[in-house]
Coordinates of C-alpha atoms and ligand atoms in Angstrom, one line a residue:
X1 CA -24.9 -16.3 -13.2
X2 CA -22.6 -14.0 -15.1
X3 CA -19.6 -12.9 -13.2
X4 CA -19.9 -9.5 -11.6
X5 CA -17.3 -7.1 -13.1
X6 CA -16.0 -3.7 -12.2
X7 CA -17.0 -0.7 -14.4
X8 CA -14.0 1.0 -16.0
X9 CA -13.9 3.8 -13.5
X10 CA -14.8 1.4 -10.7
X11 CA -11.7 -0.7 -11.5
X12 CA -9.4 2.2 -11.6
X13 CA -10.7 3.6 -8.3
X14 CA -10.6 0.2 -6.6
X15 CA -7.1 -0.5 -7.8
X16 CA -6.1 3.1 -6.8
X17 CA -7.9 2.5 -3.5
X18 CA -5.7 -0.5 -3.0
X19 CA -2.6 1.4 -3.9
X20 CA -3.3 4.6 -2.0
X21 CA -3.1 3.8 1.7
X22 CA -1.2 4.4 4.9
X23 CA 1.9 3.9 2.8
X24 CA 1.1 7.2 0.9
X25 CA -0.1 9.5 3.6
X26 CA 1.7 8.2 6.7
X27 CA 4.8 6.3 5.7
X28 CA 5.9 8.1 2.5
X29 CA 6.1 11.5 4.2
X30 CA 8.0 10.2 7.2
X31 CA 10.5 8.1 5.4
X32 CA 11.1 11.1 3.1
X33 CA 11.9 13.0 6.3
X34 CA 14.1 10.3 7.7
X35 CA 16.2 10.1 4.5
X36 CA 16.5 13.8 4.0
X37 CA 14.0 14.8 1.3
X38 CA 14.5 15.4 -2.4
X39 CA 17.2 12.8 -3.2
X40 CA 15.0 10.1 -1.6
X41 CA 11.9 11.3 -3.5
X42 CA 13.9 11.2 -6.7
X43 CA 15.0 7.6 -6.3
X44 CA 11.4 6.7 -5.2
X45 CA 9.9 8.3 -8.4
X46 CA 12.4 6.6 -10.7
X47 CA 11.7 3.2 -9.0
X48 CA 8.0 3.6 -9.2
X49 CA 8.0 4.5 -12.9
X50 CA 10.6 2.0 -14.0
X51 CA 10.0 -1.1 -11.8
X52 CA 6.8 -0.5 -10.0
X53 CA 4.7 0.3 -13.0
X54 CA 6.1 -2.7 -15.0
X55 CA 5.3 -5.2 -12.3
X56 CA 1.9 -3.6 -11.7
X57 CA 1.0 -4.0 -15.4
X58 CA 2.3 -7.6 -15.3
X59 CA 0.3 -8.4 -12.2
X60 CA -2.9 -7.0 -13.7
X61 CA -2.1 -8.9 -16.9
X62 CA -2.1 -12.3 -15.0
X63 CA -5.4 -11.5 -13.4
X64 CA -7.0 -10.3 -16.6
X65 CA -6.0 -13.5 -18.4
X66 CA -6.6 -15.9 -15.5
X67 CA -9.9 -14.4 -14.3
X68 CA -9.7 -16.2 -11.0
X69 CA -8.0 -16.0 -7.5
X70 CA -4.2 -15.6 -7.6
X71 CA -3.4 -19.4 -7.3
X72 CA -5.9 -20.4 -10.0
X73 CA -4.9 -17.5 -12.3
X74 CA -1.2 -18.5 -12.2
X75 CA -2.3 -22.1 -12.9
X76 CA -4.5 -21.2 -15.8
X77 CA -2.1 -18.7 -17.4
X78 CA 1.0 -20.8 -17.1
X79 CA 2.0 -22.8 -20.2
X80 CA 1.6 -26.6 -20.2
X81 CA 4.3 -28.2 -18.2
X82 CA 4.8 -25.2 -16.0
X83 CA 1.7 -25.5 -14.0
X84 CA 3.5 -25.6 -10.7
X85 CA 3.7 -21.8 -11.0
X86 CA 0.4 -21.9 -9.3
X87 CA 2.3 -22.0 -6.0
X88 CA 3.4 -18.4 -6.7
X89 CA -0.2 -17.5 -6.2
X90 CA 0.2 -18.2 -2.5
X91 CA 1.7 -14.8 -2.3
X92 CA -1.7 -13.7 -1.0
X93 CA -0.6 -15.0 2.4
X94 CA 1.5 -11.8 2.7
X95 CA -1.8 -9.9 2.8
X96 CA -3.0 -11.7 5.9
X97 CA 0.3 -11.0 7.6
X98 CA 0.2 -7.3 6.6
X99 CA -3.3 -7.1 7.9
X100 CA -2.3 -8.1 11.4
X101 CA -0.5 -4.8 11.9
X102 CA -2.2 -2.6 9.2
X103 CA -5.6 -3.0 10.8
X104 CA -4.0 -2.0 14.2
X105 CA -2.7 1.2 12.7
X106 CA -6.1 2.0 11.2
X107 CA -7.3 1.5 14.8
X108 CA -4.8 4.2 16.0
X109 CA -6.2 6.5 13.4
X110 CA -9.8 5.9 14.6
X111 CA -8.5 6.8 18.1
X112 CA -7.1 10.1 16.8
X113 CA -10.4 10.9 15.0
X114 CA -12.1 10.3 18.4
X115 CA -9.5 12.6 20.1
X116 CA -10.1 15.3 17.5
X117 CA -13.9 15.1 18.0
X118 CA -13.7 15.0 21.8
X119 CA -11.1 17.8 22.2
X120 CA -8.5 15.5 23.5
X121 CA -5.7 16.2 21.0
X122 CA -2.3 16.9 22.6
X123 CA -1.1 20.5 22.7
X124 CA 2.6 20.0 23.5
X125 CA 5.2 17.6 22.4
X126 CA 5.4 16.0 25.8
X127 CA 1.7 15.5 25.9
X128 CA 1.8 14.1 22.4
X129 CA 4.3 11.6 23.3
X130 CA 2.3 10.5 26.4
X131 CA -0.9 10.3 24.3
X132 CA 0.7 8.1 21.7
X133 CA 2.7 6.0 24.0
X134 CA -0.3 5.4 26.2
X135 CA -2.4 4.2 23.2
X136 CA 0.4 2.0 21.9
X137 CA 2.2 0.9 25.0
X138 CA -0.2 0.9 27.9
X139 CA -3.8 0.5 26.7
X140 CA -4.0 -2.7 24.6
X141 CA -7.7 -2.9 25.3
X142 CA -8.4 0.5 23.6
X143 CA -6.1 -0.4 20.7
X144 CA -7.9 -3.8 20.4
X145 CA -11.3 -2.3 20.3
X146 CA -10.4 0.1 17.5
X147 CA -8.6 -2.7 15.7
X148 CA -11.9 -4.6 16.0
X149 CA -13.9 -1.7 14.5
X150 CA -11.5 -1.6 11.5
X151 CA -11.9 -5.4 11.0
X152 CA -15.7 -5.2 11.1
X153 CA -15.7 -2.4 8.5
X154 CA -13.5 -4.4 6.2
X155 CA -15.6 -7.5 6.7
X156 CA -18.8 -5.6 6.0
X157 CA -17.5 -4.3 2.7
X158 CA -16.1 -7.6 1.6
X159 CA -19.4 -9.3 2.3
X160 CA -20.9 -7.3 -0.6
X161 CA -18.4 -8.8 -3.1
X162 CA -16.9 -7.0 -6.1
X163 CA -19.8 -4.7 -7.2
X164 CA -21.9 -4.0 -4.1
X165 CA -18.9 -4.1 -1.7
X166 CA -15.5 -3.2 -3.1
X167 CA -16.5 -1.1 -6.1
X168 CA -19.1 0.8 -4.1
X169 CA -16.8 1.5 -1.1
X170 CA -14.1 2.9 -3.4
X171 CA -16.5 5.0 -5.5
X172 CA -17.5 6.7 -2.3
X173 CA -14.3 6.9 -0.3
X174 CA -11.7 7.6 -3.0
X175 CA -13.3 10.9 -4.3
X176 CA -13.8 12.1 -0.7
X177 CA -10.2 11.3 0.2
X178 CA -8.9 13.2 -2.9
X179 CA -11.1 16.2 -2.1
X180 CA -9.9 16.3 1.5
X181 CA -6.2 16.1 0.6
X182 CA -6.6 18.8 -2.2
X183 CA -8.5 21.0 0.3
X184 CA -5.7 20.7 2.8
X185 CA -3.1 21.3 0.2
X186 CA -4.8 24.5 -0.9
X187 CA -5.0 25.6 2.7
X188 CA -1.3 25.0 3.2
X189 CA -0.4 26.9 0.0
X190 CA -0.9 30.2 1.9
X191 CA 1.9 29.3 4.3
X192 CA 5.5 30.5 3.9
X193 CA 6.2 26.9 4.8
X194 CA 4.8 25.8 1.4
X195 CA 7.8 27.0 -0.5
X196 CA 10.1 25.3 2.0
X197 CA 8.2 22.1 1.7
X198 CA 8.5 22.2 -2.1
X199 CA 12.3 22.7 -1.8
X200 CA 12.6 20.0 0.8
X201 CA 10.7 17.5 -1.4
X202 CA 12.1 18.4 -4.8
X203 CA 15.5 19.8 -4.5
X204 CA 17.8 16.7 -4.0
X205 CA 20.7 16.9 -1.6
X206 CA 22.7 14.0 -3.0
X207 CA 25.0 13.9 0.0
X208 CA 22.0 12.4 2.0
X209 CA 21.6 9.5 -0.4
X210 CA 23.0 6.3 1.1
X211 CA 22.4 2.6 0.2
X212 CA 19.9 2.3 3.0
X213 CA 17.8 5.1 1.5
X214 CA 17.9 3.4 -1.9
X215 CA 16.8 0.1 -0.5
X216 CA 14.0 1.7 1.4
X217 CA 12.9 3.6 -1.7
X218 CA 12.7 0.4 -3.7
X219 CA 10.9 -1.5 -0.9
X220 CA 8.4 1.4 -0.6
X221 CA 7.7 1.4 -4.4
X222 CA 6.4 -2.2 -4.0
X223 CA 4.4 -1.5 -0.9
X224 CA 2.8 1.7 -2.2
X225 CA 1.7 0.2 -5.5
X226 CA 0.3 -2.9 -3.8
X227 CA 2.3 -5.3 -5.9
X228 CA 3.7 -8.7 -5.1
X229 CA 0.8 -10.1 -3.2
X230 CA -1.9 -10.9 -5.6
X231 CA -4.2 -7.9 -4.9
X232 CA -3.9 -6.7 -8.4
X233 CA -4.3 -10.2 -9.9
X234 CA -7.5 -10.6 -7.8
X235 CA -8.9 -7.2 -8.7
X236 CA -8.0 -7.4 -12.4
X237 CA -9.7 -10.8 -12.6
X238 CA -12.9 -8.9 -12.4
X239 CA -12.0 -6.0 -14.8
X240 CA -13.9 -5.4 -18.0
X241 CA -12.3 -7.2 -20.9
X242 CA -12.6 -4.0 -23.0
X243 CA -10.2 -2.2 -20.7
X244 CA -6.5 -2.1 -21.2
X245 CA -4.3 -3.3 -18.3
X246 CA -1.5 -1.1 -19.5
X247 CA -3.6 2.1 -19.3
X248 CA -5.2 1.0 -16.0
X249 CA -1.7 0.4 -14.5
X250 CA -0.7 3.8 -15.8
X251 CA -3.6 5.6 -14.1
X252 CA -3.1 3.8 -10.9
X253 CA 0.6 4.6 -10.8
X254 CA -0.2 8.3 -11.5
X255 CA -2.9 8.6 -8.9
X256 CA -0.8 6.8 -6.3
X257 CA 2.2 8.9 -6.9
X258 CA 0.3 12.1 -7.0
X259 CA -1.5 11.5 -3.8
X260 CA 1.8 10.6 -2.0
X261 CA 3.4 13.8 -3.3
X262 CA 0.3 15.9 -2.3
X263 CA 0.3 14.4 1.2
X264 CA 4.1 15.0 1.6
X265 CA 4.0 18.6 0.4
X266 CA 0.9 19.4 2.5
X267 CA 2.3 17.8 5.7
X268 CA 5.8 19.4 5.3
X269 CA 4.2 22.9 4.7
X270 CA 2.7 22.5 8.2
X271 CA 5.9 21.2 9.6
X272 CA 8.1 24.0 8.2
X273 CA 5.5 26.7 8.9
X274 CA 5.5 25.8 12.6
X275 CA 9.2 25.1 12.8
X276 CA 8.9 21.4 13.6
X277 CA 11.4 18.7 12.9
X278 CA 11.1 16.8 9.6
X279 CA 13.0 13.7 10.4
X280 CA 11.1 12.1 13.2
X281 CA 9.8 8.9 11.8
X282 CA 6.4 7.3 12.4
X283 CA 5.4 9.9 15.0
X284 CA 5.1 12.6 12.3
X285 CA 1.3 12.4 11.9
X286 CA 0.5 11.0 15.3
X287 CA 2.6 13.4 17.4
X288 CA 3.9 16.4 15.6
X289 CA 0.9 17.1 13.4
X290 CA -1.7 17.2 16.3
X291 CA 0.6 19.6 18.3
X292 CA 0.9 21.9 15.3
X293 CA -2.8 21.9 14.5
X294 CA -4.0 22.5 18.1
X295 CA -2.0 25.8 18.0
X296 CA -4.6 26.9 15.3
X297 CA -7.5 26.6 17.8
X298 CA -10.8 25.3 16.5
X299 CA -9.8 25.5 12.9
X300 CA -6.8 23.3 13.7
X301 CA -9.0 20.7 15.4
X302 CA -11.3 20.6 12.4
X303 CA -8.3 20.2 10.1
X304 CA -7.0 17.4 12.3
X305 CA -10.3 15.6 12.2
X306 CA -10.6 15.7 8.5
X307 CA -7.0 14.8 8.0
X308 CA -7.4 11.7 10.2
X309 CA -10.7 10.8 8.4
X310 CA -8.9 10.9 5.0
X311 CA -6.1 8.8 6.4
X312 CA -8.7 6.3 7.7
X313 CA -10.4 6.2 4.3
X314 CA -7.0 5.5 2.6
X315 CA -6.3 2.8 5.1
X316 CA -9.6 1.1 4.8
X317 CA -9.7 0.8 1.0
X318 CA -6.2 -0.7 1.2
X319 CA -7.2 -3.1 4.0
X320 CA -10.1 -4.3 1.8
X321 CA -7.6 -5.1 -0.9
X322 CA -5.2 -6.9 1.4
X323 CA -7.9 -9.3 2.5
X324 CA -9.8 -9.9 -0.7
X325 CA -7.1 -12.1 -2.3
X326 CA -7.3 -14.6 0.6
X327 CA -11.1 -14.5 0.5
X328 CA -11.3 -15.1 -3.2
X329 CA -8.8 -18.1 -2.8
X330 CA -11.1 -19.9 -0.3
X331 CA -14.2 -19.2 -2.4
X332 CA -12.6 -20.6 -5.6
X333 CA -10.5 -23.4 -4.3
X334 CA -12.6 -24.6 -1.3
X335 CA -16.0 -23.5 -2.6
X336 CA -16.7 -21.7 0.6
X337 CA -19.5 -19.2 0.6
X338 CA -18.3 -15.5 0.6
X339 CA -19.6 -14.8 4.2
X340 CA -17.7 -17.9 5.5
X341 CA -14.5 -16.9 3.7
X342 CA -14.8 -13.3 4.9
X343 CA -15.5 -14.2 8.5
X344 CA -12.8 -16.9 8.8
X345 CA -10.1 -14.6 7.3
X346 CA -10.9 -11.4 9.1
X347 CA -11.3 -13.3 12.4
X348 CA -7.9 -14.8 11.9
X349 CA -6.0 -11.6 11.3
X350 CA -8.0 -9.9 14.1
X351 CA -6.7 -12.5 16.6
X352 CA -3.1 -12.5 15.4
X353 CA -3.3 -8.7 15.3
X354 CA -3.9 -8.7 19.1
X355 CA -0.5 -10.3 19.4
X356 CA 1.0 -7.4 17.4
X357 CA -0.7 -5.0 19.7
X358 CA 0.6 -6.8 22.8
X359 CA 4.1 -6.9 21.4
X360 CA 4.3 -3.1 21.7
X361 CA 3.1 -3.0 25.3
X362 CA 5.4 -2.6 28.3
X363 CA 3.8 -5.5 30.2
X364 CA 3.6 -8.2 27.5
X365 CA 6.1 -6.9 25.0
X366 CA 8.8 -9.5 25.9
X367 CA 6.4 -12.4 25.6
X368 CA 5.3 -11.3 22.1
X369 CA 8.6 -10.9 20.4
X370 CA 11.0 -13.0 18.4
X371 CA 14.7 -12.6 19.4
X372 CA 14.0 -9.2 20.8
X373 CA 12.0 -7.9 17.8
X374 CA 8.4 -7.2 18.7
X375 CA 5.9 -9.3 16.6
X376 CA 4.5 -6.0 15.1
X377 CA 7.9 -5.2 13.6
X378 CA 8.6 -8.8 12.6
X379 CA 5.3 -8.9 10.6
X380 CA 6.2 -5.6 9.0
X381 CA 9.8 -6.6 8.1
X382 CA 8.9 -10.0 6.8
X383 CA 6.4 -8.7 4.4
X384 CA 7.8 -5.3 3.4
X385 CA 11.4 -6.5 3.0
X386 CA 11.1 -10.2 2.1
X387 CA 7.7 -11.5 0.9
X388 CA 6.5 -8.5 -1.2
X389 CA 9.8 -8.2 -3.2
X390 CA 9.8 -12.0 -3.6
X391 CA 6.2 -11.8 -4.9
X392 CA 7.3 -9.0 -7.3
X393 CA 10.2 -11.0 -8.5
X394 CA 8.0 -14.1 -9.2
X395 CA 5.6 -11.9 -11.2
X396 CA 8.5 -10.3 -13.2
X397 CA 10.0 -13.7 -14.0
X398 CA 6.7 -15.2 -14.9
X399 CA 5.6 -12.6 -17.3
X400 CA 9.1 -11.7 -18.5
X401 CA 10.3 -15.2 -19.2
X402 CA 7.7 -18.0 -18.7
X403 CA 4.8 -16.6 -20.7
X404 CA 5.2 -17.3 -24.3
X405 CA 5.9 -14.9 -27.1
X406 CA 2.2 -14.2 -27.9
X407 CA 2.1 -11.9 -24.9
X408 CA 3.4 -9.3 -27.4
X409 CA 0.4 -9.7 -29.7
X410 CA -2.0 -9.7 -26.8
X411 CA -0.5 -6.6 -25.3
X412 CA -0.7 -4.9 -28.7
X413 CA -4.2 -5.9 -29.7
X414 CA -6.2 -6.1 -26.4
X415 CA -4.3 -3.6 -24.4
X416 CA -3.3 -1.2 -27.2
X417 CA 0.4 -1.0 -26.2
X418 CA 2.7 0.5 -28.8
X419 CA 5.6 -1.7 -29.7
X420 CA 8.3 0.5 -28.2
X421 CA 6.5 0.6 -24.9
X422 CA 6.1 -3.1 -25.0
X423 CA 9.8 -3.5 -25.5
X424 CA 10.7 -1.2 -22.5
X425 CA 8.2 -3.0 -20.4
X426 CA 9.6 -6.4 -21.2
X427 CA 13.1 -5.2 -20.7
X428 CA 12.2 -3.9 -17.3
X429 CA 10.5 -7.2 -16.3
X430 CA 13.4 -9.3 -17.6
X431 CA 16.4 -7.4 -16.4
X432 CA 15.9 -4.2 -14.4
X433 CA 13.2 -5.4 -12.0
X434 CA 14.9 -8.7 -11.1
X435 CA 18.3 -7.0 -10.7
X436 CA 16.8 -4.3 -8.4
X437 CA 14.9 -6.8 -6.3
X438 CA 17.8 -9.1 -5.9
X439 CA 20.1 -6.3 -4.9
X440 CA 17.5 -5.1 -2.4
X441 CA 17.0 -8.5 -0.8
X442 CA 20.7 -9.2 -0.5
X443 CA 21.1 -5.8 1.1
X444 CA 18.2 -6.6 3.5
X445 CA 19.9 -9.8 4.6
X446 CA 23.2 -8.0 5.1
X447 CA 24.8 -10.2 2.4
X448 CA 26.0 -7.2 0.4
X449 CA 26.4 -3.7 1.7
X450 CA 27.3 -0.7 -0.4
Ligands
LIG1 N1 -0.5 0.1 -0.9 C1 -1.1 0.2 0.4 C2 -0.4 1.3 1.1 O1 0.3 2.1 0.5 C3 -0.9 -1.1 1.2 C4 -1.4 -2.3 0.4 C5 -2.7 -2.6 0.1 C6 -0.6 -3.3 -0.1 N2 -2.7 -3.8 -0.7 C7 -1.5 -4.2 -0.8 C8 0.7 -3.5 -0.1 C9 -0.9 -5.3 -1.5 C10 1.3 -4.6 -0.9 C11 0.4 -5.5 -1.5 O2 -0.7 1.5 2.2

């Protein structure tokens, strides 16, 4: 049977679906707020263009050439004598770790869709705090049921495989997500807060830029583009061989960045219009936003519902992409059937995810933490700050140094990359990306501090 492949648009949307996630709509706006706006956005944009894009294209290139799961692709693409590079393919394990908390957050979003529909959204900051803290800290059962629903959705899509599952879900969900965000942005353009939001996001105040902000911006560039885990290897393994990885990576970077910026400007328009605080961290969309929107009466409730639906769509298409690399690995290397691979993997992260949920509760928190850090945060830190950058570093070194010179010919012929772009790309993979990643990791471990 011929291998099922994405259509061109299908691939771009699936890869963009992987990239555009909670990272864009939830995390990017709140870390921008935490680190003071424009200067952070500036560093983020530079990192995404210079480092993120290069590694994204390199990761897709490995998948395109290998045509298999991450481990097998590394093995096939590596030159003779360097086949132990296949171990780099085990970066897909980070996806399983991320899913243990990512799916829990999607569950929270489901709960907020339910609250919007049932008229239960909080109307004051105190109430908002209670609502969120109850969900996260006191009702593990509610959180677990929503986490189960997210898991079942992901499993159902993955059962359909590349064409009938992943491509189809993205062809439906991604356009809807973009339409909703654009609609909300247009709505917010009427506010006086809109101008303030633009100024906050795009007028850098350099005094706010410290080393921590830079490190977070680099880390986020990896997370938001979904690189360093084998997602893009696995997806690109099923792309059309007539398509250029360079162009595809370009479009995915553009869409991902655009959607993060739209989400940021839109949310901050609401925040400034209603005189709320920009620098509040993770509670921005779960606490502040509902309180603002309920002031607008029924319109506000409807806006809240569609916003959370869009957020859920973004999360689900990413969740699919976090799980598929592991699924594909077991199908290829252990010859498992797809249903078996999907069920085993989703069940596994569902169960471990419960420990992440419990680690945030008052009653069980202490039992589910490592050295005082809740498991939820430990899963997030180990991936975001260690494993993903490490995966990115391996990809940069592999394509920048290990792959032989004919990469240049291939990039020129198959992927239609002009020579000067090729040179910049290679320079970035060989020098800029490794330097930035090593700097960031040393900083995370507290070995250097600037
Ligand atoms: N990029 C997604 C987000 O912004 C998360 C994600 C999906 C991811 N697949 C990934 C992150 C692979 C790293 C690697 O929410």
